[in-house]
Coordinates of C-alpha atoms and ligand atoms in Angstrom, one line a residue:
M1 CA 0.0 0.0 0.1
T2 CA 1.4 3.3 -1.1
D3 CA 0.6 6.4 1.0
K4 CA 1.1 10.0 0.0
N5 CA -1.8 10.5 -2.4
W6 CA -4.3 9.6 0.4
F7 CA -3.0 12.2 2.8
H8 CA -5.3 15.1 3.0
D9 CA -6.2 17.3 6.1
P10 CA -7.9 15.3 8.4
V11 CA -11.8 16.2 9.0
L12 CA -12.5 19.0 11.3
K13 CA -8.8 19.2 12.2
K14 CA -9.1 22.8 13.6
E15 CA -12.0 22.0 15.8
I16 CA -10.2 19.2 17.3
L17 CA -7.1 21.3 17.9
D18 CA -9.2 24.2 19.3
F19 CA -11.8 22.4 21.2
L20 CA -10.9 18.6 22.0
V21 CA -7.3 19.4 22.9
F22 CA -6.8 21.3 26.0
P23 CA -3.7 22.8 27.6
T24 CA -2.9 20.4 30.2
V25 CA -3.4 17.1 28.0
E26 CA -0.8 14.5 28.7
T27 CA -2.4 11.5 27.1
F28 CA -4.2 11.3 23.7
F29 CA -6.3 8.2 22.7
D30 CA -7.1 8.1 19.1
G31 CA -9.4 5.0 18.5
T32 CA -9.4 5.3 15.0
L33 CA -5.9 6.1 13.8
G34 CA -6.4 5.5 10.1
L35 CA -3.7 6.9 8.1
G36 CA -2.7 9.1 11.0
G37 CA -4.0 12.5 9.8
H38 CA -5.3 13.7 13.2
A39 CA -2.4 12.1 15.0
E40 CA 0.2 14.0 13.0
S41 CA -1.6 17.4 13.5
I42 CA -2.2 16.7 17.2
L43 CA 1.6 15.6 18.0
E44 CA 2.8 18.6 15.8
H45 CA 0.6 21.2 17.9
V46 CA 1.0 19.7 21.2
P47 CA 4.6 19.2 22.2
N48 CA 4.0 18.5 25.8
L49 CA 1.8 15.5 25.2
K50 CA 3.5 12.4 26.9
H51 CA 1.5 9.3 25.4
Y52 CA -0.3 9.1 22.1
V53 CA -2.2 5.8 22.4
A54 CA -4.0 4.8 19.3
C55 CA -5.6 1.7 17.6
D56 CA -7.0 0.7 14.3
L57 CA -8.7 -2.5 12.8
D58 CA -6.7 -2.0 9.6
E59 CA -3.2 -3.3 9.5
H60 CA -2.4 -1.5 6.3
H61 CA -3.5 1.8 7.7
I62 CA -1.3 1.1 11.0
E63 CA 1.7 0.4 8.8
V64 CA 1.3 3.7 6.8
A65 CA 0.6 5.8 10.1
R66 CA 3.4 4.2 12.0
K67 CA 5.9 5.5 9.2
R68 CA 4.3 8.7 9.1
L69 CA 4.4 9.4 12.8
S70 CA 8.0 8.1 13.3
P71 CA 9.3 11.6 14.5
W72 CA 7.1 10.8 17.5
K73 CA 7.8 7.2 18.0
E74 CA 8.8 7.4 21.6
K75 CA 5.3 8.8 22.5
L76 CA 3.4 6.3 20.5
K77 CA 1.5 3.2 21.4
I78 CA -0.4 1.7 18.5
H79 CA -2.4 -1.3 18.8
H80 CA -4.1 -3.5 16.1
A81 CA -7.4 -3.4 18.3
N82 CA -11.0 -2.5 18.3
F83 CA -11.6 0.9 20.0
S84 CA -14.5 -1.0 22.1
E85 CA -11.4 -2.1 24.1
I86 CA -10.6 1.5 25.1
A87 CA -10.7 0.9 29.0
S88 CA -8.0 -1.9 28.7
L89 CA -5.8 -0.1 26.3
L90 CA -5.8 2.9 28.4
E91 CA -5.5 1.1 31.7
A92 CA -2.2 -0.2 30.4
V93 CA -0.8 3.2 30.4
E94 CA 1.1 4.2 33.3
D95 CA 1.2 7.7 34.5
R96 CA -1.8 8.6 32.4
G97 CA -2.5 12.2 33.5
P98 CA -5.1 14.4 31.9
L99 CA -6.7 12.6 28.9
A100 CA -8.5 13.3 25.6
I101 CA -10.3 10.8 23.6
L102 CA -11.1 11.0 19.6
L103 CA -13.0 8.4 17.6
D104 CA -13.4 9.6 13.8
L105 CA -15.9 6.7 13.0
G106 CA -16.4 4.7 9.9
L107 CA -14.2 4.2 6.9
C108 CA -11.4 6.2 5.1
S109 CA -11.4 7.5 1.8
A110 CA -8.3 5.1 1.2
H111 CA -10.9 2.3 2.0
V112 CA -13.0 3.3 -0.9
D113 CA -10.1 3.4 -3.3
Q114 CA -9.0 0.0 -2.6
A115 CA -11.4 -2.3 -4.5
D116 CA -10.1 -5.2 -2.9
R117 CA -11.7 -4.2 0.4
G118 CA -15.1 -4.5 -1.2
F119 CA -16.5 -1.2 0.4
S120 CA -17.3 0.6 -2.7
F121 CA -20.0 0.0 -5.4
Q122 CA -17.8 2.1 -7.9
E123 CA -15.2 -0.6 -8.0
D124 CA -15.4 -4.3 -8.4
G125 CA -13.9 -6.2 -5.7
P126 CA -14.8 -9.2 -3.3
L127 CA -17.5 -9.0 -0.9
H128 CA -15.1 -8.4 2.1
F129 CA -16.5 -5.2 3.9
C130 CA -14.4 -5.6 7.1
F131 CA -12.4 -3.0 8.8
D132 CA -10.3 -5.9 10.5
T133 CA -7.9 -7.2 7.9
S134 CA -7.6 -10.3 9.7
A135 CA -11.4 -11.0 9.9
K136 CA -12.8 -14.2 8.5
F137 CA -16.5 -13.5 8.7
T138 CA -16.8 -11.5 5.4
A139 CA -20.1 -10.2 3.7
E140 CA -19.6 -12.8 1.1
I141 CA -20.0 -15.5 3.7
W142 CA -23.0 -13.6 5.3
I143 CA -24.8 -13.0 2.1
S144 CA -24.5 -16.7 1.2
E145 CA -26.4 -18.0 4.4
V146 CA -28.5 -15.2 5.9
S147 CA -32.2 -15.6 5.7
R148 CA -34.5 -13.2 3.6
V149 CA -36.1 -11.8 6.8
D150 CA -32.8 -10.9 8.3
L151 CA -31.6 -9.3 5.0
T152 CA -34.7 -7.3 5.0
R153 CA -34.2 -6.4 8.6
I154 CA -30.5 -5.2 8.1
F155 CA -31.3 -3.2 5.0
R156 CA -34.3 -1.4 6.8
R157 CA -32.4 -1.0 10.2
Y158 CA -29.0 0.1 9.0
G159 CA -29.9 1.6 5.4
E160 CA -33.3 2.8 6.1
L161 CA -34.0 1.5 2.6
S162 CA -38.0 1.5 1.6
N163 CA -37.4 -1.3 -0.8
A164 CA -35.6 -3.5 1.6
P165 CA -38.0 -6.5 0.9
Q166 CA -37.3 -6.3 -2.8
I167 CA -33.5 -6.4 -2.4
A168 CA -33.5 -9.0 0.0
R169 CA -35.8 -11.3 -2.2
K170 CA -33.6 -10.8 -5.3
I171 CA -30.5 -11.7 -3.3
V172 CA -32.1 -15.0 -2.2
E173 CA -33.2 -15.4 -5.9
V174 CA -30.0 -14.8 -7.5
R175 CA -27.7 -16.9 -4.9
A176 CA -30.0 -20.0 -5.6
E177 CA -28.6 -19.8 -9.1
K178 CA -25.0 -19.0 -8.2
P179 CA -23.1 -17.5 -5.3
I180 CA -22.8 -13.9 -5.0
T181 CA -19.1 -12.9 -4.7
T182 CA -18.5 -9.3 -5.9
T183 CA -19.4 -5.9 -5.4
Q184 CA -20.7 -5.5 -9.1
E185 CA -22.9 -8.4 -8.8
L186 CA -24.4 -7.0 -5.7
R187 CA -24.6 -3.5 -7.3
A188 CA -26.7 -5.3 -10.2
I189 CA -29.0 -6.9 -7.9
V190 CA -29.7 -3.5 -5.9
E191 CA -30.2 -1.6 -9.1
S192 CA -32.5 -4.2 -10.7
V193 CA -35.1 -3.5 -8.0
T194 CA -34.7 0.1 -7.7
H195 CA -35.9 3.2 -9.9
P196 CA -33.2 4.5 -12.1
Q197 CA -33.5 7.9 -10.3
N198 CA -33.0 6.6 -6.9
R199 CA -30.1 4.2 -7.7
R200 CA -27.1 5.9 -6.5
K201 CA -28.8 6.7 -2.8
A202 CA -30.1 3.1 -2.7
L203 CA -26.6 1.7 -3.5
T204 CA -24.8 3.9 -0.9
L205 CA -27.4 3.0 1.7
A206 CA -27.3 -0.7 0.9
F207 CA -23.6 -0.9 1.1
Q208 CA -23.5 1.0 4.2
A209 CA -26.3 -1.2 5.8
I210 CA -23.9 -4.3 5.0
R211 CA -20.7 -2.3 6.3
I212 CA -22.6 -1.5 9.6
F213 CA -23.8 -5.0 10.2
I214 CA -20.5 -6.8 9.3
N215 CA -18.5 -4.5 11.6
Q216 CA -21.2 -4.3 14.4
E217 CA -20.5 -0.6 13.9
L218 CA -23.3 0.5 16.3
E219 CA -22.7 -1.9 19.1
V220 CA -18.9 -1.3 19.3
L221 CA -19.6 2.4 19.3
E222 CA -22.1 2.1 22.4
K223 CA -19.4 0.0 24.1
A224 CA -16.6 2.4 23.4
L225 CA -18.9 5.3 24.7
V226 CA -19.4 3.5 28.1
G227 CA -15.5 2.5 28.3
G228 CA -14.5 6.0 27.4
M229 CA -16.9 7.7 29.7
N230 CA -15.5 5.5 32.7
M231 CA -11.9 6.5 32.0
L232 CA -12.6 10.3 32.1
Q233 CA -11.4 12.3 35.0
P234 CA -12.8 15.7 35.8
G235 CA -11.5 18.2 33.1
D236 CA -10.8 15.4 30.5
R237 CA -12.6 15.3 27.1
M238 CA -13.8 13.0 24.5
G239 CA -14.9 13.9 21.2
I240 CA -16.5 12.0 18.4
I241 CA -17.0 12.5 14.7
S242 CA -19.8 10.7 13.1
Y243 CA -20.7 10.5 9.4
H244 CA -24.4 9.3 9.5
S245 CA -27.5 9.9 11.7
L246 CA -27.7 6.3 13.2
E247 CA -24.2 6.9 14.8
D248 CA -24.6 10.4 15.5
R249 CA -28.1 9.6 17.3
I250 CA -26.3 7.2 19.7
V251 CA -23.5 9.8 20.5
K252 CA -26.0 12.5 20.9
Q253 CA -28.2 10.6 23.2
S254 CA -25.4 9.2 25.3
F255 CA -23.8 12.7 25.7
A256 CA -27.1 14.1 26.7
L257 CA -27.9 11.5 29.2
N258 CA -24.5 11.9 31.0
A259 CA -24.9 15.8 30.9
K260 CA -28.4 15.5 32.7
P261 CA -28.7 15.5 36.6
V262 CA -30.2 12.1 37.6
T263 CA -32.9 11.7 40.2
E264 CA -32.9 8.8 42.4
E265 CA -35.5 7.7 44.9
S266 CA -33.9 7.0 48.3
E267 CA -34.6 3.8 49.8
F268 CA -34.3 5.0 53.4
S269 CA -35.9 8.5 53.1
L270 CA -38.8 10.2 51.4
H271 CA -36.7 12.6 49.5
E272 CA -35.4 12.2 46.3
E273 CA -31.6 12.3 45.8
V274 CA -30.3 14.5 42.9
Q275 CA -27.2 13.4 41.3
P276 CA -25.4 16.0 39.2
P277 CA -24.4 15.6 35.6
S278 CA -21.2 13.8 35.2
V279 CA -20.2 15.8 31.9
K280 CA -20.9 19.0 30.2
L281 CA -21.3 19.5 26.4
L282 CA -18.8 21.8 24.9
R283 CA -21.4 22.9 22.6
K284 CA -25.0 21.9 22.3
K285 CA -24.9 21.7 18.4
P286 CA -22.2 19.7 16.8
F287 CA -19.2 21.1 15.1
E288 CA -19.7 20.9 11.2
A289 CA -17.1 21.6 8.4
S290 CA -17.0 24.9 6.8
A291 CA -18.1 25.4 3.2
Q292 CA -14.3 25.5 2.3
E293 CA -13.4 22.3 4.1
V294 CA -16.3 20.7 2.3
A295 CA -15.1 21.8 -1.1
E296 CA -11.5 20.6 -0.4
N297 CA -12.8 17.4 1.2
P298 CA -16.3 16.3 0.2
R299 CA -16.1 13.5 3.0
S300 CA -16.3 16.2 5.6
R301 CA -19.7 17.2 4.4
S302 CA -21.6 14.9 6.5
A303 CA -19.4 15.0 9.6
K304 CA -20.6 16.0 13.0
L305 CA -18.2 16.2 15.9
R306 CA -19.7 16.4 19.3
I307 CA -17.4 17.0 22.4
I308 CA -18.0 16.5 26.3
E309 CA -15.9 17.5 29.2
K310 CA -16.0 15.3 32.4
L311 CA -17.1 17.4 35.5
Ligands
SAM1 C1 -12.3 7.9 9.2 S1 -11.0 6.8 9.4 C2 -9.9 7.7 10.6 C3 -9.1 8.7 9.8 C4 -7.9 9.4 10.8 N1 -8.6 10.1 11.9 C5 -6.9 10.0 10.1 O1 -6.8 11.4 10.2 O2 -6.4 9.6 9.1 C6 -11.6 5.6 10.5 C7 -10.7 4.6 10.7 O3 -11.1 3.7 11.9 C8 -10.8 2.4 11.5 N2 -12.0 1.7 12.3 C9 -13.4 1.7 12.2 N3 -13.9 1.0 13.1 C10 -13.0 0.7 14.2 C11 -13.1 0.1 15.4 N4 -14.1 -0.4 15.7 N5 -11.9 0.0 16.2 C12 -10.5 0.5 15.5 N6 -10.7 1.0 14.4 C13 -11.9 1.2 13.7 C14 -11.0 2.4 10.1 O4 -10.2 1.1 9.7 C15 -10.3 3.6 9.7 O5 -8.9 3.3 9.5

């Protein structure tokens, strides 16, 4: 895997530096290292940082990032791991000090350009769809054995596709004749049951649905939110960049819940006890990319960054 042509400014770089990074931060946890774009800008701008702890499921990305970040190798601890393991990855760091956490969810543009990863309906490739380069359970295996009802559920739930039952039925029909093994075969199936005007959107959503399911994206996000929240000490911050409403809803609700006081009925008295909020939202509305950033990097168009600070 070569690198340079994939390097562009990371999404919402300025907002991350201005609001997620705070003056006394000593440890940064980057759960989605990718090609190291955010890592490079943070390491450049925060010379006092003691530890940069990062993980990614994609070993090729880790390899590129490790090279890119070699000037800071003494501070780096990079793991081939799921960010849902945040608590154990951070617990292993001695002398952690003030902490900031970043998750920049989903896939990188580099993933879309690599046909062999099967994330894109634009390219022909195997039905892989896994962030984890060592994963064995691929979309090809899933599509060969999943029931029609479960297919419909996944396309509805993770793609919000109105013609989910038709896509599911067609998949079952086609695979009875011949195994479905490539992205272009899947594309032809989705197109065959979608009005030409809606094809691009339906393809994006169908591929998104499979990706979310195969990588259990919403489940690992929920786990990471709980794990991350537990690691925060007063003054520490956590920021999450999401790219679609399903994941943004989870982040928004989880942050809002922790930013509200909790009323508990006491067993021993008639009074209710009010527990104060455990975090504050840095801003009620999410940070979004400027028109200039969107023009330079179209992927930033749908990005929403939410940040909390532990109280
Ligand atoms: C949007 S990219 C991150 C880009 C990175 N911030 C940069 O500036 O280069 C998302 C990365 O997260 C990784 N990823 C997705 N889900 C993950 C998970 N559950 N655990 C660890 N890494 C994950 C993907 O492999 C991808 O490299």
